Coordinates of N, CA and C in Angstrom, one line a residue:
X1 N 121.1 139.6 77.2 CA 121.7 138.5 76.5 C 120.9 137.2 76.5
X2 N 120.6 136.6 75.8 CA 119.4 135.6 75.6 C 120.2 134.3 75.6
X3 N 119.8 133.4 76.4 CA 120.2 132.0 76.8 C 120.6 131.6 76.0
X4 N 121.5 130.4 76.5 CA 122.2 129.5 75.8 C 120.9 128.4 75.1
X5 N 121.3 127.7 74.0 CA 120.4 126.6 73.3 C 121.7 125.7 73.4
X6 N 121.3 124.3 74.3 CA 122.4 123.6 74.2 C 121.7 122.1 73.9
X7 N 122.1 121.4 73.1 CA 121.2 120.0 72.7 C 122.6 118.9 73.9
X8 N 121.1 118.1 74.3 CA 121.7 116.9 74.9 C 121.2 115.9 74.8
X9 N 121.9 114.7 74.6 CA 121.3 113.4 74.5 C 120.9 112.2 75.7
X10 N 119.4 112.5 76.0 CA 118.9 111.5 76.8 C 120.4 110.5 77.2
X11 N 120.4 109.6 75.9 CA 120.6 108.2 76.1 C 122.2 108.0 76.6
X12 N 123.0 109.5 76.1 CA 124.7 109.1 76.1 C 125.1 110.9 76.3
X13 N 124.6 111.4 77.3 CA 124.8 112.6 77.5 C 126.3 113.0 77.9
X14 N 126.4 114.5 77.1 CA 128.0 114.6 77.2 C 128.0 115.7 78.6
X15 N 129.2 114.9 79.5 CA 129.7 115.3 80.5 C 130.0 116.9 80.3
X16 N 130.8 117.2 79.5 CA 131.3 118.3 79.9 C 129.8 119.8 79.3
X17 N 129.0 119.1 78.8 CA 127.3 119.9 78.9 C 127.0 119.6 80.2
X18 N 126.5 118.6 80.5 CA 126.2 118.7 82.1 C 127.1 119.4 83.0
X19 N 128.4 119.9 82.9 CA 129.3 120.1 83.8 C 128.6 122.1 83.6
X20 N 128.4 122.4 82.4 CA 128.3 123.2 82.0 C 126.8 124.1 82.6
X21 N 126.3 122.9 82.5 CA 124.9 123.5 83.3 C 124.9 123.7 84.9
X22 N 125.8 122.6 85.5 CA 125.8 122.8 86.7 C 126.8 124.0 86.7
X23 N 127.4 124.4 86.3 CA 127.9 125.9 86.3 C 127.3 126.8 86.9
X24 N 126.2 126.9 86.3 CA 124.9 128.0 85.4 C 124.6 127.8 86.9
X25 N 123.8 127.1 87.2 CA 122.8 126.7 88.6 C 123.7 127.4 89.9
X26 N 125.2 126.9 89.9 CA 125.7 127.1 91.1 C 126.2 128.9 91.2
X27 N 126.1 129.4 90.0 CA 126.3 131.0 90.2 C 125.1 131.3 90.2
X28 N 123.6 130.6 90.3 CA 122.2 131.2 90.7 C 121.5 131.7 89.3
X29 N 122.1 130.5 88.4 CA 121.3 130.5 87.2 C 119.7 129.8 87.0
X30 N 118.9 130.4 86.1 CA 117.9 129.1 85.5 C 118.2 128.3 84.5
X31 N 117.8 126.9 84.4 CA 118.0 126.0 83.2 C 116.6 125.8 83.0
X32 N 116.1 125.2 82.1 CA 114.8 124.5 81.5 C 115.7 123.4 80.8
X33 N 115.0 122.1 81.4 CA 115.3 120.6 81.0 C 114.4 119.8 80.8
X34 N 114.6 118.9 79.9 CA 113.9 117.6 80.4 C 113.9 116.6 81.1
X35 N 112.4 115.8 81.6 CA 112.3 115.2 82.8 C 111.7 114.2 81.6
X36 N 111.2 112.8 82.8 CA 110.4 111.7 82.0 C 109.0 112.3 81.4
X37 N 108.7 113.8 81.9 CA 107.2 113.3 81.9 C 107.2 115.1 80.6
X38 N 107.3 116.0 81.4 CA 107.1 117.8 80.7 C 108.7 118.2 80.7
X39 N 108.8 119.1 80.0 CA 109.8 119.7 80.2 C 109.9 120.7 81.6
X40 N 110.9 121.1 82.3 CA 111.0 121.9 83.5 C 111.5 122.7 84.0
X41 N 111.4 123.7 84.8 CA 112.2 125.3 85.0 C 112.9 124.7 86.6
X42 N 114.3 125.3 86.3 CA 114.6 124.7 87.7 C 115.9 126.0 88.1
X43 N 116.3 125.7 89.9 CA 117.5 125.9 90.1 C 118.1 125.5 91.3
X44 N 119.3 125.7 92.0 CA 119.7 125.0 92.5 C 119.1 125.7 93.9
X45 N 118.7 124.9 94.7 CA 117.9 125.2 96.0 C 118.2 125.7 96.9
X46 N 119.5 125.7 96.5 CA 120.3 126.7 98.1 C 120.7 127.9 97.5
X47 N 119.6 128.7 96.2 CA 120.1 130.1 95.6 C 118.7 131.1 96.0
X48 N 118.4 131.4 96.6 CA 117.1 131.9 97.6 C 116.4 132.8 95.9
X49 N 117.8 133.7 96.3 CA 117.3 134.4 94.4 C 117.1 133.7 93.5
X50 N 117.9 133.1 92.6 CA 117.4 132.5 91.7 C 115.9 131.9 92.1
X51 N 115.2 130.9 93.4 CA 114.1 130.7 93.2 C 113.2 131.9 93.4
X52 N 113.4 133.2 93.8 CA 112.3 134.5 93.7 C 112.2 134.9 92.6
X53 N 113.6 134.3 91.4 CA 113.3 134.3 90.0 C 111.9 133.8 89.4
X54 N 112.4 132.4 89.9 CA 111.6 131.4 88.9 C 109.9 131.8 89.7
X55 N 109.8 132.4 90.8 CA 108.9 132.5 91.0 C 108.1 133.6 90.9
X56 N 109.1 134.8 90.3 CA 108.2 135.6 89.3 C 107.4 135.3 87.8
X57 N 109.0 134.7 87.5 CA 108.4 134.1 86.2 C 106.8 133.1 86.3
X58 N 106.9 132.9 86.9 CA 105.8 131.9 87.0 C 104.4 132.8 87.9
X59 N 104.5 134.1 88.0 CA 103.7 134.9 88.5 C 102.7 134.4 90.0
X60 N 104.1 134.0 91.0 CA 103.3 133.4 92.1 C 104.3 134.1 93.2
X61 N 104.1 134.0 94.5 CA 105.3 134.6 95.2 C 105.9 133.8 96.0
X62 N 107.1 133.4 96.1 CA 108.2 132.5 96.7 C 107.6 131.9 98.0
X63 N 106.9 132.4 98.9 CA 106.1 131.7 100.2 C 104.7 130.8 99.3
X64 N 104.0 131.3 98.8 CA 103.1 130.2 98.1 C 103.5 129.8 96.7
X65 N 104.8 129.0 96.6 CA 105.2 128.2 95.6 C 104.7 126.5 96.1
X66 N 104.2 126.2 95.1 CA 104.2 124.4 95.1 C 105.4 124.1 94.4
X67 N 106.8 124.4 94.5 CA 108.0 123.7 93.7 C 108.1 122.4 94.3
X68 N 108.4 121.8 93.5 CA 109.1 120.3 94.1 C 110.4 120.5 93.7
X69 N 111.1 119.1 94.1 CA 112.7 119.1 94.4 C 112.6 118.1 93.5
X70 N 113.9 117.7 92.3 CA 114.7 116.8 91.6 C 115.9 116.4 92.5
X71 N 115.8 114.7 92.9 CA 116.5 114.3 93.5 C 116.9 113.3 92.7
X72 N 118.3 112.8 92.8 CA 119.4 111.7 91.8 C 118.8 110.7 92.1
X73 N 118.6 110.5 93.5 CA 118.1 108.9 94.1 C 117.3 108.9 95.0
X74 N 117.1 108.1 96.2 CA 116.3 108.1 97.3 C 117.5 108.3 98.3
X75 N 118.7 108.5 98.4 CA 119.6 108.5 99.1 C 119.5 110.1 99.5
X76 N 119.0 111.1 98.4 CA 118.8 112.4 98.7 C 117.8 113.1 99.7
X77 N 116.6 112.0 99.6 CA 115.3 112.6 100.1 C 115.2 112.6 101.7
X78 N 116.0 112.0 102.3 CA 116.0 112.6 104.0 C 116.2 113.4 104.1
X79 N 117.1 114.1 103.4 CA 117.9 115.4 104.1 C 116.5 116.6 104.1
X80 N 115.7 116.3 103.1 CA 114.5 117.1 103.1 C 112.8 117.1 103.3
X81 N 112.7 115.4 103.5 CA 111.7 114.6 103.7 C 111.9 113.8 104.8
X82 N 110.9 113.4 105.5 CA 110.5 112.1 106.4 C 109.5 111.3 105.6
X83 N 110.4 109.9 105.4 CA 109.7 109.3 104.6 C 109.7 107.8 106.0
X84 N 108.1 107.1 105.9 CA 108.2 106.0 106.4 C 108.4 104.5 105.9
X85 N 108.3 103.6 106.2 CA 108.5 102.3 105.5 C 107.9 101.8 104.5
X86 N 106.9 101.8 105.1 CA 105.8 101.5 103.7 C 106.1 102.6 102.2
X87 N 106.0 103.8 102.7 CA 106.1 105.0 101.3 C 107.9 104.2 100.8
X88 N 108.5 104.2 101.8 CA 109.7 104.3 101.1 C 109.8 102.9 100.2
X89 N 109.0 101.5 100.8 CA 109.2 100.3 100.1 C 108.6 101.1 98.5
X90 N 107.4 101.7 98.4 CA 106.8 101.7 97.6 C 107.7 102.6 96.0
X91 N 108.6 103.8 96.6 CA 109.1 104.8 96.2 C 109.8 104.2 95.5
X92 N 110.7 103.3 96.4 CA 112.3 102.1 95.6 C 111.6 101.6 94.8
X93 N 110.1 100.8 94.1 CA 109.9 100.5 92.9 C 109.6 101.3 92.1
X94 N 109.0 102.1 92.4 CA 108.5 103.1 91.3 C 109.3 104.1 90.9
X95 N 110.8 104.7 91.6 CA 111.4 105.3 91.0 C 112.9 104.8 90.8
X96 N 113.7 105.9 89.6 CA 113.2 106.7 89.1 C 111.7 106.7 88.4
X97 N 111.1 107.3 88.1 CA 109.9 107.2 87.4 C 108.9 108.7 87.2
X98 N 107.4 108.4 86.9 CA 107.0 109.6 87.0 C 106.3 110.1 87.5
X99 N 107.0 110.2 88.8 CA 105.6 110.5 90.3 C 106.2 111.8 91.0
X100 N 105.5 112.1 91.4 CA 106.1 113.5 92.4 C 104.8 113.1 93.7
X101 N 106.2 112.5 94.9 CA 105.9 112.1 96.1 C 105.7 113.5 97.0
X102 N 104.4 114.0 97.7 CA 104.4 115.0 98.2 C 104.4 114.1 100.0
X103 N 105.7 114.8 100.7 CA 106.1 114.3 102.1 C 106.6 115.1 102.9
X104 N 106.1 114.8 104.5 CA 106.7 115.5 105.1 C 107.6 116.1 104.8
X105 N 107.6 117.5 105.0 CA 109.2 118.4 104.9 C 110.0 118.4 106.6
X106 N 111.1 118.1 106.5 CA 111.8 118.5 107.2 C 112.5 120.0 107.5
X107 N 113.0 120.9 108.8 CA 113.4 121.7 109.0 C 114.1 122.3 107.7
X108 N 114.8 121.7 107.1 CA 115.6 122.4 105.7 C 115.1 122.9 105.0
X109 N 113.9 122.3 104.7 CA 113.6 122.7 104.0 C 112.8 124.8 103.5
X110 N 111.9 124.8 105.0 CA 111.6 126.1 104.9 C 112.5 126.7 105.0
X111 N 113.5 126.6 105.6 CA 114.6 127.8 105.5 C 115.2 128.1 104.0
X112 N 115.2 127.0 103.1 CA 115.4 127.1 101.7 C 114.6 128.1 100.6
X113 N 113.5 127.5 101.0 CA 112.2 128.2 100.3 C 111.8 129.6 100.9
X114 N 112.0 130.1 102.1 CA 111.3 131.3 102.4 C 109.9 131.0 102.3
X115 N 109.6 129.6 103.1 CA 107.7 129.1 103.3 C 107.9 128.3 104.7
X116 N 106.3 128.1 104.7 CA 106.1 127.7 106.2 C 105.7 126.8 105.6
X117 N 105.9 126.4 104.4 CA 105.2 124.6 104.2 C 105.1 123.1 104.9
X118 N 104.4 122.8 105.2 CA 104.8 121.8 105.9 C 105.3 120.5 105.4
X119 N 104.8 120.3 104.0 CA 105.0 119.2 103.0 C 105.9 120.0 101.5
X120 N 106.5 119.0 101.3 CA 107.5 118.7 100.0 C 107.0 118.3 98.9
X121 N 107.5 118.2 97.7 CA 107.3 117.8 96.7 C 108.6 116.8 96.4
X122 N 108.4 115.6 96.1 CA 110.1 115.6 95.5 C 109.7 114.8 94.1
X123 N 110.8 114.5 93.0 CA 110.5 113.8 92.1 C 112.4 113.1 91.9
X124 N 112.2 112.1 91.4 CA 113.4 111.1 91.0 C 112.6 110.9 89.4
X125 N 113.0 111.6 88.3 CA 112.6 111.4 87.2 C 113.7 110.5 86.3
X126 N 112.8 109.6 85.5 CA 113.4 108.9 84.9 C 113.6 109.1 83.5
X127 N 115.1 110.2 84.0 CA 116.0 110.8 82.8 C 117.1 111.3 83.1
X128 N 118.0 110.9 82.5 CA 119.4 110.8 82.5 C 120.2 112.1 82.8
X129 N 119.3 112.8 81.8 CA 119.7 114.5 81.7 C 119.6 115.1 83.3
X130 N 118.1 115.2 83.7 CA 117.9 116.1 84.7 C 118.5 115.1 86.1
X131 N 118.5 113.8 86.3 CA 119.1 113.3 87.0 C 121.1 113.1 87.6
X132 N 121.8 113.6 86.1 CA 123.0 113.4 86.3 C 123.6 115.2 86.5
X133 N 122.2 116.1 86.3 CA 122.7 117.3 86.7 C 122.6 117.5 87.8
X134 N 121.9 117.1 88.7 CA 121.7 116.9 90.4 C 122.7 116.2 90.7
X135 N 123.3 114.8 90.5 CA 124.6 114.9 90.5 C 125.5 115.3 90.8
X136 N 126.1 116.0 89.9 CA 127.2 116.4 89.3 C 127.0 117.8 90.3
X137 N 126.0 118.3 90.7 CA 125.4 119.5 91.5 C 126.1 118.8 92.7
X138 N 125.4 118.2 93.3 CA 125.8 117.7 94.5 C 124.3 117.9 95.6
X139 N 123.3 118.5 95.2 CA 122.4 118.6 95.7 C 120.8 118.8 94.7
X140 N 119.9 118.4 95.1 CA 118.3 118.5 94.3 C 118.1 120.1 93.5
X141 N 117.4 120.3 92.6 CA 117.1 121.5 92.3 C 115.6 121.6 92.5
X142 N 115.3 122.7 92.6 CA 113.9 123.0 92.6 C 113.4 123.0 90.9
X143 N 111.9 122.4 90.9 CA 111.5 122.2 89.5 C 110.1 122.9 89.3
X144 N 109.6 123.7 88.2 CA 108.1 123.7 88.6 C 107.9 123.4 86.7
X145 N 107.2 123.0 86.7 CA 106.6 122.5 85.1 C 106.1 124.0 83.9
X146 N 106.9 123.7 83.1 CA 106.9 124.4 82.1 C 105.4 124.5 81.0
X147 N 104.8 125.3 81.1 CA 103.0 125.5 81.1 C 103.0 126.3 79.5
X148 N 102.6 126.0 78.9 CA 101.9 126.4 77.7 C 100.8 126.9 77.4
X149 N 100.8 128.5 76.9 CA 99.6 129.2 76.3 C 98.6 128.9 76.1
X150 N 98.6 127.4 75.2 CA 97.9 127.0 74.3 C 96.4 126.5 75.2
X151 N 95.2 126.7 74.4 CA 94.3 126.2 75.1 C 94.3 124.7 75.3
X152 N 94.2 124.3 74.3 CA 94.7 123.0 73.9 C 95.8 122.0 74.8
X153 N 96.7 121.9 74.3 CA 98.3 121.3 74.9 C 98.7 122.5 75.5
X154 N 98.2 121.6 77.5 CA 98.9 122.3 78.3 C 100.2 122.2 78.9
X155 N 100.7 121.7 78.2 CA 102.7 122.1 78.6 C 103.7 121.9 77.3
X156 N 103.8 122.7 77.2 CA 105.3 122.9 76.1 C 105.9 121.9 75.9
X157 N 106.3 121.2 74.4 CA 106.9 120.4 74.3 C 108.4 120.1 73.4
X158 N 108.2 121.2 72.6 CA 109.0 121.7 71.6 C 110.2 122.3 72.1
X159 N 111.7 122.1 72.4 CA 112.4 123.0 73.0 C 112.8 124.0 72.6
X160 N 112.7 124.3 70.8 CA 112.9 124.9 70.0 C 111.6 126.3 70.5
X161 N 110.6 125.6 70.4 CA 109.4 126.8 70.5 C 109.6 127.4 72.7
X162 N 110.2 126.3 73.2 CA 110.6 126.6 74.6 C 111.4 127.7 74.6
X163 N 112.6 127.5 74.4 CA 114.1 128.4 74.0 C 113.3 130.1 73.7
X164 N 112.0 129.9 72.4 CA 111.9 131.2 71.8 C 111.2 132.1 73.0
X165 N 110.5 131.1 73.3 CA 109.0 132.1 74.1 C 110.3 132.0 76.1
X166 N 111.3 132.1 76.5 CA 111.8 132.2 77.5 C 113.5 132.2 77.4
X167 N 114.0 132.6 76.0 CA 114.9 133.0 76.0 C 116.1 134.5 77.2
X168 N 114.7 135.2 77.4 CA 115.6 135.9 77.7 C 114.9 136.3 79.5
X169 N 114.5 135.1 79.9 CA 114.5 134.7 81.1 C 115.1 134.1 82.0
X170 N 115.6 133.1 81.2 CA 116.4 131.6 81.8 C 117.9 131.8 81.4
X171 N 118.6 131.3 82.0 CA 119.8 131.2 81.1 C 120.3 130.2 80.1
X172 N 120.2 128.8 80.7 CA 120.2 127.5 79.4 C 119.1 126.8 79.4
X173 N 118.2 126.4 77.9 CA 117.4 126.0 77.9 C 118.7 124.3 76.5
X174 N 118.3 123.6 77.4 CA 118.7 122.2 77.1 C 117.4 121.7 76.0
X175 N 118.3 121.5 74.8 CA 117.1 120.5 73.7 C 117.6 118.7 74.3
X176 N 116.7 118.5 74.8 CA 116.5 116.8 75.0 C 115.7 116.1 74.3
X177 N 115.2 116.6 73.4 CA 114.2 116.3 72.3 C 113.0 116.3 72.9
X178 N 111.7 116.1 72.0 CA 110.5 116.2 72.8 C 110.4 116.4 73.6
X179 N 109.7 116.9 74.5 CA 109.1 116.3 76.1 C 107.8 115.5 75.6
X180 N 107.1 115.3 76.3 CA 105.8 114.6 76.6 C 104.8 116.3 76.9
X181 N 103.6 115.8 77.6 CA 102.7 116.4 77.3 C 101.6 116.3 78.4
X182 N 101.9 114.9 79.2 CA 101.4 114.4 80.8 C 102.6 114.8 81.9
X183 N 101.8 115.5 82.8 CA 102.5 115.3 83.8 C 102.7 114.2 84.5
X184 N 103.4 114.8 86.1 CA 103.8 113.1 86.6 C 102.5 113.1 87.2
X185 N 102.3 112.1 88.0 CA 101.4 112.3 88.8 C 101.6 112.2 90.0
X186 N 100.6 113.1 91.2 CA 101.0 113.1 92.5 C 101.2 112.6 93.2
X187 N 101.4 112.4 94.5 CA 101.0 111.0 95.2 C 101.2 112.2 97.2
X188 N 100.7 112.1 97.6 CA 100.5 112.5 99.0 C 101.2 111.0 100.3
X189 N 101.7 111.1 100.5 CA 102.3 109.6 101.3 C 102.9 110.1 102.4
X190 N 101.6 109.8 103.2 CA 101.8 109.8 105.3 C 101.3 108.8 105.7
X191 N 101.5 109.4 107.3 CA 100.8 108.1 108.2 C 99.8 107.1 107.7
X192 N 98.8 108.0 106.1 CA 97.5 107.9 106.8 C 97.2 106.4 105.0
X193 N 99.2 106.4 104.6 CA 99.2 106.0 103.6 C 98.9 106.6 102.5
X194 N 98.4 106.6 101.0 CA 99.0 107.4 100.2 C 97.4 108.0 99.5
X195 N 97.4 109.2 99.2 CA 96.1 109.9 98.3 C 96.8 110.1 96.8
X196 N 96.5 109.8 95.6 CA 96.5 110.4 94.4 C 95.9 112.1 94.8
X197 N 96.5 112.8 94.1 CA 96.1 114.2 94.4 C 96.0 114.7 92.9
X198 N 96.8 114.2 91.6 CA 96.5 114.4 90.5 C 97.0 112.8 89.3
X199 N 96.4 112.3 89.2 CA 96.6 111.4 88.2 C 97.5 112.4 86.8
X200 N 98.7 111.2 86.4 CA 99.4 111.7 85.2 C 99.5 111.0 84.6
X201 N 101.2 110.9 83.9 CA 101.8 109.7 83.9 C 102.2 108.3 84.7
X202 N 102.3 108.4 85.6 CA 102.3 107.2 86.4 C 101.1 106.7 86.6
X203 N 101.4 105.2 86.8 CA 100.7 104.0 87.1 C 100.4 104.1 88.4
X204 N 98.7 104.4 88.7 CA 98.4 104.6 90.2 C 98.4 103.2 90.7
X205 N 97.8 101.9 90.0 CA 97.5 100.6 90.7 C 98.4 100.7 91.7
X206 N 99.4 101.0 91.5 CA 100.5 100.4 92.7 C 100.4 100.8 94.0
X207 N 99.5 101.8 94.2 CA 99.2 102.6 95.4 C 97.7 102.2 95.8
X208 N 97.4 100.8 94.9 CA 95.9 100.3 95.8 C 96.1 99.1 96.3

């Protein structure tokens, strides 16, 4: 049975669609959404299967995943991060936004993932859609960036040409219109203060 195609609006998104997706997630569904920066494959973090899904699909195996986490706010990120003072002053300006903060993981975290990782990913994206579905969830989903064929444009941006080529993988693929076409960019933030690890979309100055 091939996924739902459901259109949502960034700017005035309808509740009872989001209510609809968090459905999906909490019976150990996949969605593909939009974020500020690519579109994204996600699910809800405490579904061990669903992420051995997304991590076939993505032809890697659940102990060596680089997923990050979609979190609503910064109020989310202890429960799965140690974050210090300085990263965190820095985090409260820049997010939401388009950075994926790689930080200490806390104990939760590996038991979630089925890894011995020692560091997190998290992102607070600045978008309405993927942020009020964590919400309404009650907890972060796991995200990994939706990658495109093309030699050319490496991430999908079309949800229409998304929907076709992963219809009958995912369960809801959300039209948010465009995505973009930059990722976020990285940022590493410990003791030792912060490393760029991949320049994106975000504005590095703020980290010199």
């Amino acid at each position: 049975m091939p996924a739902e195609f459901i259109k949502i609006y960034p700017q005035n998104p309808d509740e009872r669609r989001i209510r609809q997706v968090v459905d999906v997630l909490r019976n150990g569904g996949l969605v593909i959404y939009p974020t500020d920066t690519v579109y994204g494959l996600g699910c809800d973090i405490y579904n061990s299967r669903a992420v051995e899904k997304i991590a076939r699909i993505k032809g890697i195996k659940p102990q060596k995943n680089d997923f990050s986490f979609i979190c609503y706010d910064l109020s989310h990120i202890a429960d799965f991060a140690r974050v210090d003072n300085s990263a965190f002053k820095i985090m409260k300006r820049v997010l939401p936004g388009p950075y994926t903060f790689i930080l200490e993981a806390t104990t939760a975290v590996p038991k979630l993932l089925n890894t011995n990782k020692k560091t997190v990913g998290i992102r607070v994206p600045d978008n309405n859609i993927a942020r009020l579905i964590v919400k309404e969830l009650g907890n972060p989903i796991v995200t990994t960036s939706i990658k495109d064929d093309d030699e050319i444009i490496e991430y999908s941006t079309d949800p229409e040409l998304i929907y076709e080529k992963f219809q009958h993988q995912v369960d809801i693929v959300i039209d948010g219109g465009y995505g973009g076409n930059i990722a976020s960019t990285i940022v590493k933030a410990d003791s030792d203060g912060f490393e760029i690890i991949r320049e994106g979309l975000g504005d590095i100055s703020v980290f010199s």
